[in-house]
PDB file of C-alpha atoms in Angstrom:
ATOM      1  CA  MET A   1      15.309  24.338  20.705  1.00 68.00           C
ATOM      2  CA  LEU A   2      17.934  24.536  18.035  1.00 72.00           C
ATOM      3  CA  ARG A   3      19.449  27.769  16.876  1.00 74.00           C
ATOM      4  CA  ALA A   4      18.220  29.249  13.607  1.00 69.00           C
ATOM      5  CA  ASN A   5      21.520  28.544  11.818  1.00 83.00           C
ATOM      6  CA  ALA A   6      21.010  24.792  12.355  1.00 89.00           C
ATOM      7  CA  PHE A   7      18.593  24.919   9.393  1.00 91.00           C
ATOM      8  CA  ASP A   8      18.941  25.734   5.706  1.00 91.00           C
ATOM      9  CA  LYS A   9      16.880  28.480   4.049  1.00 91.00           C
ATOM     10  CA  GLU A  10      13.946  26.072   3.555  1.00 91.00           C
ATOM     11  CA  GLY A  11      13.951  24.881   7.170  1.00 90.00           C
ATOM     12  CA  PHE A  12      15.703  21.529   6.687  1.00 94.00           C
ATOM     13  CA  LEU A  13      18.230  20.493   9.329  1.00 94.00           C
ATOM     14  CA  LEU A  14      21.826  20.855   8.196  1.00 94.00           C
ATOM     15  CA  GLU A  15      23.093  18.069  10.478  1.00 93.00           C
ATOM     16  CA  LEU A  16      21.193  14.779  10.820  1.00 92.00           C
ATOM     17  CA  ALA A  17      22.717  14.278  14.269  1.00 93.00           C
ATOM     18  CA  ASP A  18      20.897  17.392  15.572  1.00 93.00           C
ATOM     19  CA  TRP A  19      17.498  15.684  15.202  1.00 96.00           C
ATOM     20  CA  ASN A  20      15.450  14.395  18.112  1.00 96.00           C
ATOM     21  CA  HIS A  21      11.738  14.280  19.011  1.00 96.00           C
ATOM     22  CA  ASP A  22      11.812  17.811  20.423  1.00 95.00           C
ATOM     23  CA  VAL A  23      13.385  19.145  17.230  1.00 95.00           C
ATOM     24  CA  ALA A  24      10.744  17.310  15.189  1.00 97.00           C
ATOM     25  CA  ALA A  25       8.015  18.963  17.260  1.00 96.00           C
ATOM     26  CA  GLN A  26       9.725  22.367  16.782  1.00 93.00           C
ATOM     27  CA  ILE A  27       9.853  21.916  12.995  1.00 95.00           C
ATOM     28  CA  ALA A  28       6.257  20.651  12.910  1.00 97.00           C
ATOM     29  CA  ALA A  29       5.077  23.655  14.937  1.00 95.00           C
ATOM     30  CA  SER A  30       6.781  25.979  12.445  1.00 93.00           C
ATOM     31  CA  GLU A  31       4.628  24.252   9.793  1.00 95.00           C
ATOM     32  CA  ASN A  32       1.472  24.589  11.936  1.00 96.00           C
ATOM     33  CA  LEU A  33       1.327  20.854  12.645  1.00 97.00           C
ATOM     34  CA  LYS A  34       0.835  19.114  15.979  1.00 97.00           C
ATOM     35  CA  LEU A  35       2.318  15.632  15.792  1.00 98.00           C
ATOM     36  CA  SER A  36       0.063  12.672  16.559  1.00 98.00           C
ATOM     37  CA  ALA A  37       0.869   8.962  16.819  1.00 98.00           C
ATOM     38  CA  ALA A  38       0.013   8.656  13.108  1.00 98.00           C
ATOM     39  CA  HIS A  39       2.606  11.330  12.279  1.00 98.00           C
ATOM     40  CA  TRP A  40       5.256   9.589  14.388  1.00 98.00           C
ATOM     41  CA  GLU A  41       4.584   6.297  12.617  1.00 98.00           C
ATOM     42  CA  ILE A  42       5.419   7.934   9.272  1.00 98.00           C
ATOM     43  CA  ILE A  43       8.354   9.879  10.729  1.00 98.00           C
ATOM     44  CA  ASP A  44       9.861   6.645  12.055  1.00 97.00           C
ATOM     45  CA  LEU A  45       9.270   5.012   8.682  1.00 97.00           C
ATOM     46  CA  LEU A  46      10.965   7.913   6.857  1.00 98.00           C
ATOM     47  CA  ARG A  47      13.990   7.614   9.118  1.00 97.00           C
ATOM     48  CA  ASP A  48      14.085   3.838   8.506  1.00 97.00           C
ATOM     49  CA  TYR A  49      13.949   4.488   4.746  1.00 97.00           C
ATOM     50  CA  TYR A  50      16.842   6.952   5.023  1.00 97.00           C
ATOM     51  CA  ARG A  51      18.937   4.445   6.997  1.00 96.00           C
ATOM     52  CA  ALA A  52      18.233   1.758   4.391  1.00 96.00           C
ATOM     53  CA  TYR A  53      18.734   3.824   1.216  1.00 95.00           C
ATOM     54  CA  ASP A  54      20.820   6.830   2.327  1.00 95.00           C
ATOM     55  CA  SER A  55      18.322   9.234   0.772  1.00 95.00           C
ATOM     56  CA  SER A  56      14.948  10.754   1.467  1.00 96.00           C
ATOM     57  CA  PRO A  57      12.152   9.139  -0.538  1.00 96.00           C
ATOM     58  CA  ALA A  58      10.266  10.842  -3.329  1.00 94.00           C
ATOM     59  CA  MET A  59       6.481  10.652  -3.065  1.00 94.00           C
ATOM     60  CA  ARG A  60       6.026   7.492  -5.132  1.00 94.00           C
ATOM     61  CA  ALA A  61       8.740   5.659  -3.183  1.00 95.00           C
ATOM     62  CA  LEU A  62       7.239   6.859   0.103  1.00 96.00           C
ATOM     63  CA  VAL A  63       3.762   5.575  -0.825  1.00 97.00           C
ATOM     64  CA  LYS A  64       5.178   2.176  -1.813  1.00 97.00           C
ATOM     65  CA  TYR A  65       7.334   1.959   1.317  1.00 97.00           C
ATOM     66  CA  CYS A  66       4.352   2.823   3.533  1.00 97.00           C
ATOM     67  CA  ALA A  67       2.186   0.207   1.816  1.00 98.00           C
ATOM     68  CA  LEU A  68       4.915  -2.403   2.216  1.00 97.00           C
ATOM     69  CA  ASN A  69       5.593  -1.661   5.876  1.00 97.00           C
ATOM     70  CA  LEU A  70       2.285  -0.330   7.223  1.00 97.00           C
ATOM     71  CA  GLY A  71      -0.290  -1.923   4.947  1.00 97.00           C
ATOM     72  CA  PRO A  72      -2.307  -0.800   1.935  1.00 96.00           C
ATOM     73  CA  GLU A  73      -4.610   1.528   3.880  1.00 94.00           C
ATOM     74  CA  LYS A  74      -1.638   3.693   4.928  1.00 96.00           C
ATOM     75  CA  GLY A  75       0.201   3.302   1.637  1.00 95.00           C
ATOM     76  CA  LYS A  76      -1.977   5.841  -0.133  1.00 96.00           C
ATOM     77  CA  SER A  77      -1.194   9.395  -1.203  1.00 95.00           C
ATOM     78  CA  ILE A  78      -4.457  10.668   0.283  1.00 96.00           C
ATOM     79  CA  TYR A  79      -3.562   9.264   3.710  1.00 98.00           C
ATOM     80  CA  LEU A  80      -0.102  10.835   3.632  1.00 97.00           C
ATOM     81  CA  MET A  81      -1.550  14.155   2.426  1.00 97.00           C
ATOM     82  CA  SER A  82      -3.918  14.165   5.412  1.00 97.00           C
ATOM     83  CA  LEU A  83      -0.915  14.013   7.744  1.00 98.00           C
ATOM     84  CA  PHE A  84       1.609  16.105   5.815  1.00 97.00           C
ATOM     85  CA  PRO A  85      -0.304  18.585   3.616  1.00 96.00           C
ATOM     86  CA  GLY A  86       1.152  19.850   0.368  1.00 93.00           C
ATOM     87  CA  SER A  87       4.060  17.526  -0.277  1.00 93.00           C
ATOM     88  CA  PRO A  88       4.146  14.613   2.196  1.00 96.00           C
ATOM     89  CA  ALA A  89       7.586  13.443   1.078  1.00 95.00           C
ATOM     90  CA  LYS A  90       9.085  16.914   1.469  1.00 96.00           C
ATOM     91  CA  LEU A  91       7.314  17.941   4.677  1.00 97.00           C
ATOM     92  CA  GLY A  92       7.689  14.507   6.253  1.00 97.00           C
ATOM     93  CA  SER A  93      11.403  14.481   5.476  1.00 97.00           C
ATOM     94  CA  LYS A  94      11.810  17.971   6.908  1.00 97.00           C
ATOM     95  CA  ILE A  95      10.109  17.051  10.188  1.00 98.00           C
ATOM     96  CA  SER A  96      12.078  13.777  10.279  1.00 98.00           C
ATOM     97  CA  GLY A  97      15.338  15.727  10.168  1.00 97.00           C
ATOM     98  CA  LEU A  98      16.246  14.341   6.747  1.00 97.00           C
ATOM     99  CA  PRO A  99      17.505  16.132   3.643  1.00 94.00           C
ATOM    100  CA  LYS A 100      14.990  17.391   1.119  1.00 91.00           C
ATOM    101  CA  PRO A 101      14.121  14.636  -1.380  1.00 90.00           C
ATOM    102  CA  ASP A 102      16.040  15.116  -4.620  1.00 79.00           C
ATOM    103  CA  ASN A 103      13.034  15.665  -6.862  1.00 70.00           C
ATOM    104  CA  CYS A 104      11.182  18.147  -4.618  1.00 57.00           C
ATOM    105  CA  LEU A 105      11.163  21.787  -5.600  1.00 51.00           C
TER     106      LEU A 105
END
Protein backbone atom coordinates (compact mmCIF):
# COMPACT_ATOMS: atom_id res chain seq x y z
CA MET A 1 0.00 0.00 0.00
CA LEU A 2 1.30 3.38 -0.96
CA ARG A 3 0.87 6.44 1.18
CA ALA A 4 -1.84 8.92 0.22
CA ASN A 5 0.69 11.58 -0.83
CA ALA A 6 2.00 9.26 -3.57
CA PHE A 7 -1.06 10.32 -5.61
CA ASP A 8 -2.28 13.60 -7.07
CA LYS A 9 -5.71 15.03 -6.21
CA GLU A 10 -7.36 12.87 -8.91
CA GLY A 11 -5.70 9.65 -7.73
CA PHE A 12 -2.97 9.39 -10.37
CA LEU A 13 0.46 8.22 -9.22
CA LEU A 14 3.01 11.01 -8.99
CA GLU A 15 5.98 8.70 -9.65
CA LEU A 16 5.84 6.04 -12.37
CA ALA A 17 8.45 4.00 -10.49
CA ASP A 18 6.01 3.51 -7.57
CA TRP A 19 3.72 1.34 -9.71
CA ASN A 20 3.44 -2.42 -9.38
CA HIS A 21 0.62 -4.99 -9.57
CA ASP A 22 -0.34 -4.43 -5.93
CA VAL A 23 -0.58 -0.68 -6.48
CA ALA A 24 -2.71 -1.29 -9.57
CA ALA A 25 -5.06 -3.45 -7.51
CA GLN A 26 -5.18 -0.73 -4.80
CA ILE A 27 -6.09 1.95 -7.36
CA ALA A 28 -8.65 -0.34 -9.02
CA ALA A 29 -10.26 -1.10 -5.65
CA SER A 30 -10.58 2.64 -4.98
CA GLU A 31 -12.54 2.78 -8.27
CA ASN A 32 -14.68 -0.24 -7.28
CA LEU A 33 -13.02 -2.50 -9.84
CA LYS A 34 -11.65 -6.00 -9.35
CA LEU A 35 -8.99 -6.67 -11.97
CA SER A 36 -9.43 -9.68 -14.25
CA ALA A 37 -7.11 -11.13 -16.90
CA ALA A 38 -8.90 -8.92 -19.46
CA HIS A 39 -8.07 -5.83 -17.39
CA TRP A 40 -4.42 -6.85 -17.09
CA GLU A 41 -4.18 -7.33 -20.85
CA ILE A 42 -5.22 -3.70 -21.37
CA ILE A 43 -3.07 -2.46 -18.48
CA ASP A 44 -0.01 -4.14 -20.01
CA LEU A 45 -0.91 -2.64 -23.38
CA LEU A 46 -1.26 0.85 -21.87
CA ARG A 47 2.16 0.54 -20.27
CA ASP A 48 3.62 -0.64 -23.60
CA TYR A 49 2.03 2.38 -25.31
CA TYR A 50 3.55 4.71 -22.71
CA ARG A 51 7.01 3.17 -23.19
CA ALA A 52 6.70 3.56 -26.96
CA TYR A 53 5.25 7.10 -27.10
CA ASP A 54 6.13 8.64 -23.71
CA SER A 55 2.50 9.63 -23.14
CA SER A 56 -0.78 8.11 -22.10
CA PRO A 57 -3.12 7.49 -25.03
CA ALA A 58 -6.33 9.39 -25.63
CA MET A 59 -9.39 7.23 -26.27
CA ARG A 60 -9.12 7.14 -30.06
CA ALA A 61 -5.42 6.22 -29.91
CA LEU A 62 -6.15 3.56 -27.29
CA VAL A 63 -8.87 1.95 -29.44
CA LYS A 64 -6.56 1.88 -32.47
CA TYR A 65 -3.64 0.52 -30.44
CA CYS A 66 -5.83 -2.23 -28.96
CA ALA A 67 -7.13 -3.19 -32.41
CA LEU A 68 -3.59 -3.29 -33.78
CA ASN A 69 -2.15 -5.35 -30.94
CA LEU A 70 -5.09 -7.41 -29.65
CA GLY A 71 -7.35 -7.70 -32.68
CA PRO A 72 -10.49 -5.96 -33.90
CA GLU A 73 -12.80 -7.52 -31.30
CA LYS A 74 -10.84 -5.86 -28.47
CA GLY A 75 -10.16 -2.67 -30.40
CA LYS A 76 -13.64 -1.30 -29.79
CA SER A 77 -14.80 1.46 -27.47
CA ILE A 78 -17.63 -0.70 -26.14
CA TYR A 79 -15.19 -3.43 -25.09
CA LEU A 80 -12.93 -0.95 -23.31
CA MET A 81 -15.93 0.70 -21.63
CA SER A 82 -17.00 -2.70 -20.27
CA LEU A 83 -13.63 -3.01 -18.52
CA PHE A 84 -12.97 0.62 -17.56
CA PRO A 85 -16.34 2.41 -17.21
CA GLY A 86 -16.66 6.11 -17.86
CA SER A 87 -13.43 7.00 -19.59
CA PRO A 88 -11.35 3.91 -20.44
CA ALA A 89 -8.29 5.93 -21.44
CA LYS A 90 -8.34 7.93 -18.21
CA LEU A 91 -9.25 5.12 -15.81
CA GLY A 92 -6.99 2.60 -17.55
CA SER A 93 -4.07 5.02 -17.40
CA LYS A 94 -4.72 5.70 -13.72
CA ILE A 95 -4.74 2.01 -12.82
CA SER A 96 -1.67 1.46 -15.02
CA GLY A 97 0.25 4.03 -12.99
CA LEU A 98 0.51 6.42 -15.94
CA PRO A 99 -0.15 10.15 -16.13
CA LYS A 100 -3.62 11.34 -17.04
CA PRO A 101 -4.01 11.54 -20.83
CA ASP A 102 -3.61 15.13 -22.03
CA ASN A 103 -7.11 15.54 -23.41
CA CYS A 104 -9.01 14.06 -20.44
CA LEU A 105 -10.86 16.40 -18.14
